[in-house]
Amino acid sequence: MRTEQASAEHYTPSHSNVPPSHSLQPPPASLQIAELTSASYLARLAWHWRTLPVNTDSQRKIMVIPGFYGGEWSILPIKYFLRRQGHHAHSWGQGMNRGELEVLHNRVVERLRGLHERHEEPIDLVGWSLGGIYARELARLCPDSVRQVITLGSPVMGGPRVTALHKLARLFDWDVEQIERDMAARHHIPIACPVHAIYSKLDGIVNWQACIDHWSPQVQHHEVHASHIGMGFSAEVLTLVNQLLNR
């Protein structure tokens, strides 16, 4: 089966066309239900693994950050694919991502700076969903240690309210309004390095419009055809990520 190439849309974001975050809603129920079939992406990836293109021209140093409640196992396909391409792909080294950025702050920064020192060059950050939000914050905090940021279905506005997880706010004791305010406040410090925001209109977890970055001066947006959970296992997405790393 032919691997479809990702289609890319390049925007020149401006603050004048930023939609009000309160106008964004979680994805419709039909897309949320479709997320249940995301395992099919992993099955297709395994079936076509040996036919995927291999390009070892570049050897980037990469840190991969999983999504909410994703562990090291969830990013294995991304890591193995990138290593097959000749890159040095590392996990973030913090186990399962439970959304405790404040608790993990020093350890994640130490991990990034350690990889920077080890490889003697800035690190590419690949973050999936919540992991992409972490990657963006690391780029703000440690600009000298980050070459570029690639996010997969990561919201940059609205917080949990624009996701299918909004109904779990009480369970996780989230202050949804405060999270949204905090996210908006972070945009006062633009991300200086290149940012590649990958999104999908098939995303059943995050409203795709919330993934559009209107603030980073060097952002490019890339539309793919994959579910939110399937992004980490999609041959289309992985091929695109490798293309972006080789730029």
Coordinates of C-alpha atoms in Angstrom, one line a residue:
M1 CA 0.0 0.0 0.0
R2 CA 1.3 3.4 -0.9
T3 CA 2.3 5.6 2.0
E4 CA 0.5 8.9 1.7
Q5 CA 2.6 12.1 1.9
A6 CA 1.5 14.6 4.5
S7 CA -0.1 17.7 3.1
A8 CA 1.3 20.9 4.6
E9 CA -0.3 24.3 5.0
H10 CA 2.0 27.2 5.9
Y11 CA 0.5 30.1 7.7
T12 CA 1.7 33.6 8.5
P13 CA -0.2 33.9 11.8
S14 CA -1.2 37.3 13.1
H15 CA -2.8 38.3 16.4
S16 CA -5.7 39.9 14.4
N17 CA -7.0 36.5 13.3
V18 CA -6.7 34.7 16.6
P19 CA -10.2 33.1 17.3
P20 CA -11.4 33.7 20.9
S21 CA -10.6 30.6 22.9
H22 CA -14.2 30.6 24.3
S23 CA -15.5 30.0 20.8
L24 CA -13.6 26.7 20.5
Q25 CA -15.3 23.5 21.6
P26 CA -14.1 19.9 22.2
P27 CA -14.1 17.7 19.0
P28 CA -17.5 16.3 18.1
A29 CA -18.6 12.9 19.5
S30 CA -18.2 11.2 16.2
L31 CA -14.5 12.0 16.1
Q32 CA -14.1 11.0 19.8
I33 CA -15.6 7.6 19.0
A34 CA -13.4 7.2 16.0
E35 CA -10.4 7.4 18.3
L36 CA -11.3 3.9 19.4
T37 CA -10.0 2.6 16.1
S38 CA -6.6 4.2 16.5
A39 CA -4.9 0.8 17.0
S40 CA -5.3 0.3 13.2
Y41 CA -2.5 2.9 12.6
L42 CA -0.1 0.8 14.6
A43 CA -1.1 -2.3 12.7
R44 CA -0.6 -0.6 9.4
L45 CA 2.8 0.8 10.5
A46 CA 3.9 -2.7 11.5
W47 CA 2.7 -4.2 8.2
H48 CA 4.5 -1.6 6.1
W49 CA 7.5 -0.9 8.4
R50 CA 10.1 -2.4 6.0
T51 CA 8.7 -0.4 3.0
L52 CA 9.0 3.0 4.7
P53 CA 11.7 5.2 3.2
V54 CA 15.0 5.5 5.0
N55 CA 17.0 8.7 4.8
T56 CA 20.2 8.7 6.9
D57 CA 21.6 12.0 5.5
S58 CA 21.1 13.8 8.8
Q59 CA 21.8 12.6 12.4
R60 CA 19.8 14.9 14.6
K61 CA 19.8 14.6 18.4
I62 CA 16.2 14.3 19.5
M63 CA 14.2 14.2 22.7
V64 CA 10.7 12.7 22.4
I65 CA 8.0 13.6 25.0
P66 CA 4.9 11.5 25.4
G67 CA 1.3 12.7 25.7
F68 CA -0.9 12.8 28.7
Y69 CA -0.7 9.4 30.6
G70 CA 1.6 8.1 27.8
G71 CA 4.7 6.3 29.0
E72 CA 7.9 5.2 27.5
W73 CA 6.1 2.4 25.6
S74 CA 3.9 4.9 23.8
I75 CA 6.8 6.7 22.1
L76 CA 8.7 3.5 21.1
P77 CA 7.4 3.6 17.5
I78 CA 8.6 7.2 17.1
K79 CA 12.0 6.5 18.7
Y80 CA 12.6 3.3 16.7
F81 CA 11.6 4.9 13.4
L82 CA 13.8 7.9 14.0
R83 CA 16.8 5.7 15.0
R84 CA 16.2 3.7 11.9
Q85 CA 16.7 7.0 10.0
G86 CA 20.1 7.5 11.6
H87 CA 19.0 10.0 14.3
H88 CA 19.9 9.8 18.0
A89 CA 16.4 9.7 19.5
H90 CA 16.1 9.7 23.3
S91 CA 13.0 9.6 25.5
W92 CA 12.4 12.4 28.0
G93 CA 13.4 9.9 30.8
Q94 CA 10.5 10.7 33.2
G95 CA 8.3 7.7 32.7
M96 CA 4.6 8.3 32.4
N97 CA 3.4 11.8 31.7
R98 CA 0.9 12.5 34.4
G99 CA 0.7 16.3 33.7
E100 CA 2.9 17.2 36.6
L101 CA 5.2 19.8 34.8
E102 CA 5.7 21.8 38.0
V103 CA 6.9 18.7 39.8
L104 CA 9.1 17.5 37.0
H105 CA 10.4 20.9 35.9
N106 CA 14.0 20.7 37.2
R107 CA 14.4 17.1 36.0
V108 CA 13.1 17.7 32.5
V109 CA 15.3 20.8 32.1
E110 CA 18.3 18.8 33.5
R111 CA 17.6 16.0 31.0
L112 CA 17.5 18.5 28.1
R113 CA 20.7 20.3 29.1
G114 CA 22.4 17.0 29.7
L115 CA 21.6 15.8 26.2
H116 CA 22.8 19.2 24.8
E117 CA 26.1 18.8 26.7
R118 CA 26.5 15.2 25.7
H119 CA 25.9 15.8 22.0
E120 CA 27.5 19.2 22.0
E121 CA 24.7 20.6 19.9
P122 CA 21.1 21.8 20.4
I123 CA 18.4 19.2 20.7
D124 CA 15.3 18.7 18.5
L125 CA 12.2 18.3 20.6
V126 CA 9.3 16.1 19.4
G127 CA 6.3 16.3 21.7
W128 CA 3.0 14.5 21.3
S129 CA -0.1 16.3 22.6
L130 CA 0.7 17.4 26.2
G131 CA 4.3 16.5 25.4
G132 CA 4.3 19.2 22.7
I133 CA 3.2 21.8 25.3
Y134 CA 6.1 20.7 27.4
A135 CA 8.4 20.9 24.4
R136 CA 7.3 24.5 23.7
E137 CA 8.0 25.5 27.3
L138 CA 11.4 24.0 27.2
A139 CA 12.2 26.0 24.1
R140 CA 11.2 29.2 26.0
L141 CA 13.2 28.2 29.1
C142 CA 16.3 26.9 27.4
P143 CA 16.5 28.5 24.0
D144 CA 20.2 27.7 23.6
S145 CA 19.6 24.0 24.1
V146 CA 16.8 23.6 21.5
R147 CA 17.2 23.6 17.7
Q148 CA 13.5 23.2 16.8
V149 CA 10.2 22.0 18.2
I150 CA 7.8 19.6 16.5
T151 CA 4.4 19.1 18.1
L152 CA 1.8 16.4 17.3
G153 CA -1.8 17.5 18.1
S154 CA -0.7 19.9 20.8
P155 CA -3.1 22.7 21.8
V156 CA -1.7 26.1 22.3
M157 CA -4.9 27.7 23.6
G158 CA -8.0 26.8 25.5
G159 CA -6.4 24.1 27.7
P160 CA -8.4 21.1 28.7
R161 CA -11.7 22.9 27.8
V162 CA -11.1 22.4 24.1
T163 CA -10.3 18.7 24.5
A164 CA -12.3 15.5 25.0
L165 CA -10.8 15.3 28.5
H166 CA -12.7 18.4 29.7
K167 CA -15.2 16.3 31.6
L168 CA -12.3 14.8 33.7
A169 CA -11.4 18.1 35.2
R170 CA -12.9 17.3 38.6
L171 CA -11.3 13.9 38.6
F172 CA -7.9 15.3 38.1
D173 CA -8.6 18.5 40.2
W174 CA -7.9 20.8 37.3
D175 CA -8.6 24.5 37.5
V176 CA -9.6 24.7 33.8
E177 CA -9.9 28.5 33.8
Q178 CA -6.6 29.0 35.5
I179 CA -4.9 26.6 33.0
E180 CA -6.3 28.6 30.1
R181 CA -5.1 31.9 31.6
D182 CA -1.7 30.4 32.2
M183 CA -1.4 29.2 28.6
A184 CA -2.4 32.6 27.3
A185 CA 0.2 34.3 29.5
R186 CA 3.0 32.2 28.1
H187 CA 2.6 33.7 24.7
H188 CA 4.1 36.9 26.0
I189 CA 7.5 35.1 25.5
P190 CA 7.6 34.0 21.9
I191 CA 9.4 30.8 21.0
A192 CA 12.5 31.9 19.1
C193 CA 13.4 28.6 17.4
P194 CA 11.5 27.1 14.5
V195 CA 8.2 25.4 15.5
H196 CA 6.4 22.8 13.4
A197 CA 2.9 22.3 14.5
I198 CA 1.3 19.1 13.1
Y199 CA -2.5 18.9 13.4
S200 CA -5.3 16.8 12.0
K201 CA -9.0 17.7 11.4
L202 CA -9.7 14.0 12.3
D203 CA -8.4 14.7 15.8
G204 CA -11.0 13.4 18.3
I205 CA -9.2 14.5 21.4
V206 CA -8.0 18.1 20.7
N207 CA -9.9 20.7 18.7
W208 CA -7.5 21.1 15.7
Q209 CA -8.0 24.9 15.7
A210 CA -6.5 25.0 19.1
C211 CA -3.3 23.6 17.6
I212 CA -2.8 26.7 15.4
D213 CA 0.0 28.8 16.7
H214 CA -0.6 32.5 16.2
W215 CA 2.3 33.6 18.3
S216 CA 5.6 31.9 17.4
P217 CA 7.5 34.0 14.8
Q218 CA 9.0 30.9 13.1
V219 CA 6.0 28.6 13.1
Q220 CA 4.8 26.4 10.2
H221 CA 1.6 24.3 10.3
H222 CA 1.3 20.9 8.7
E223 CA -2.1 19.1 8.3
V224 CA -2.1 15.3 8.4
H225 CA -4.8 12.7 8.2
A226 CA -4.7 10.8 11.4
S227 CA -6.5 10.4 14.7
H228 CA -5.0 12.0 17.8
I229 CA -4.0 8.7 19.4
G230 CA -2.9 7.4 16.0
M231 CA -0.4 10.3 15.3
G232 CA 2.4 8.5 17.2
F233 CA 1.9 5.4 15.1
S234 CA 1.0 6.9 11.7
A235 CA 3.4 6.3 8.8
E236 CA 2.3 9.5 7.3
V237 CA 3.1 11.5 10.5
L238 CA 6.4 9.7 11.1
T239 CA 7.6 10.3 7.6
L240 CA 6.7 14.0 7.9
V241 CA 8.6 14.3 11.2
N242 CA 11.7 12.9 9.6
Q243 CA 11.4 15.3 6.7
L244 CA 11.2 18.2 9.1
L245 CA 14.2 17.0 11.1
N246 CA 16.2 16.8 7.9
R247 CA 15.7 20.4 7.0

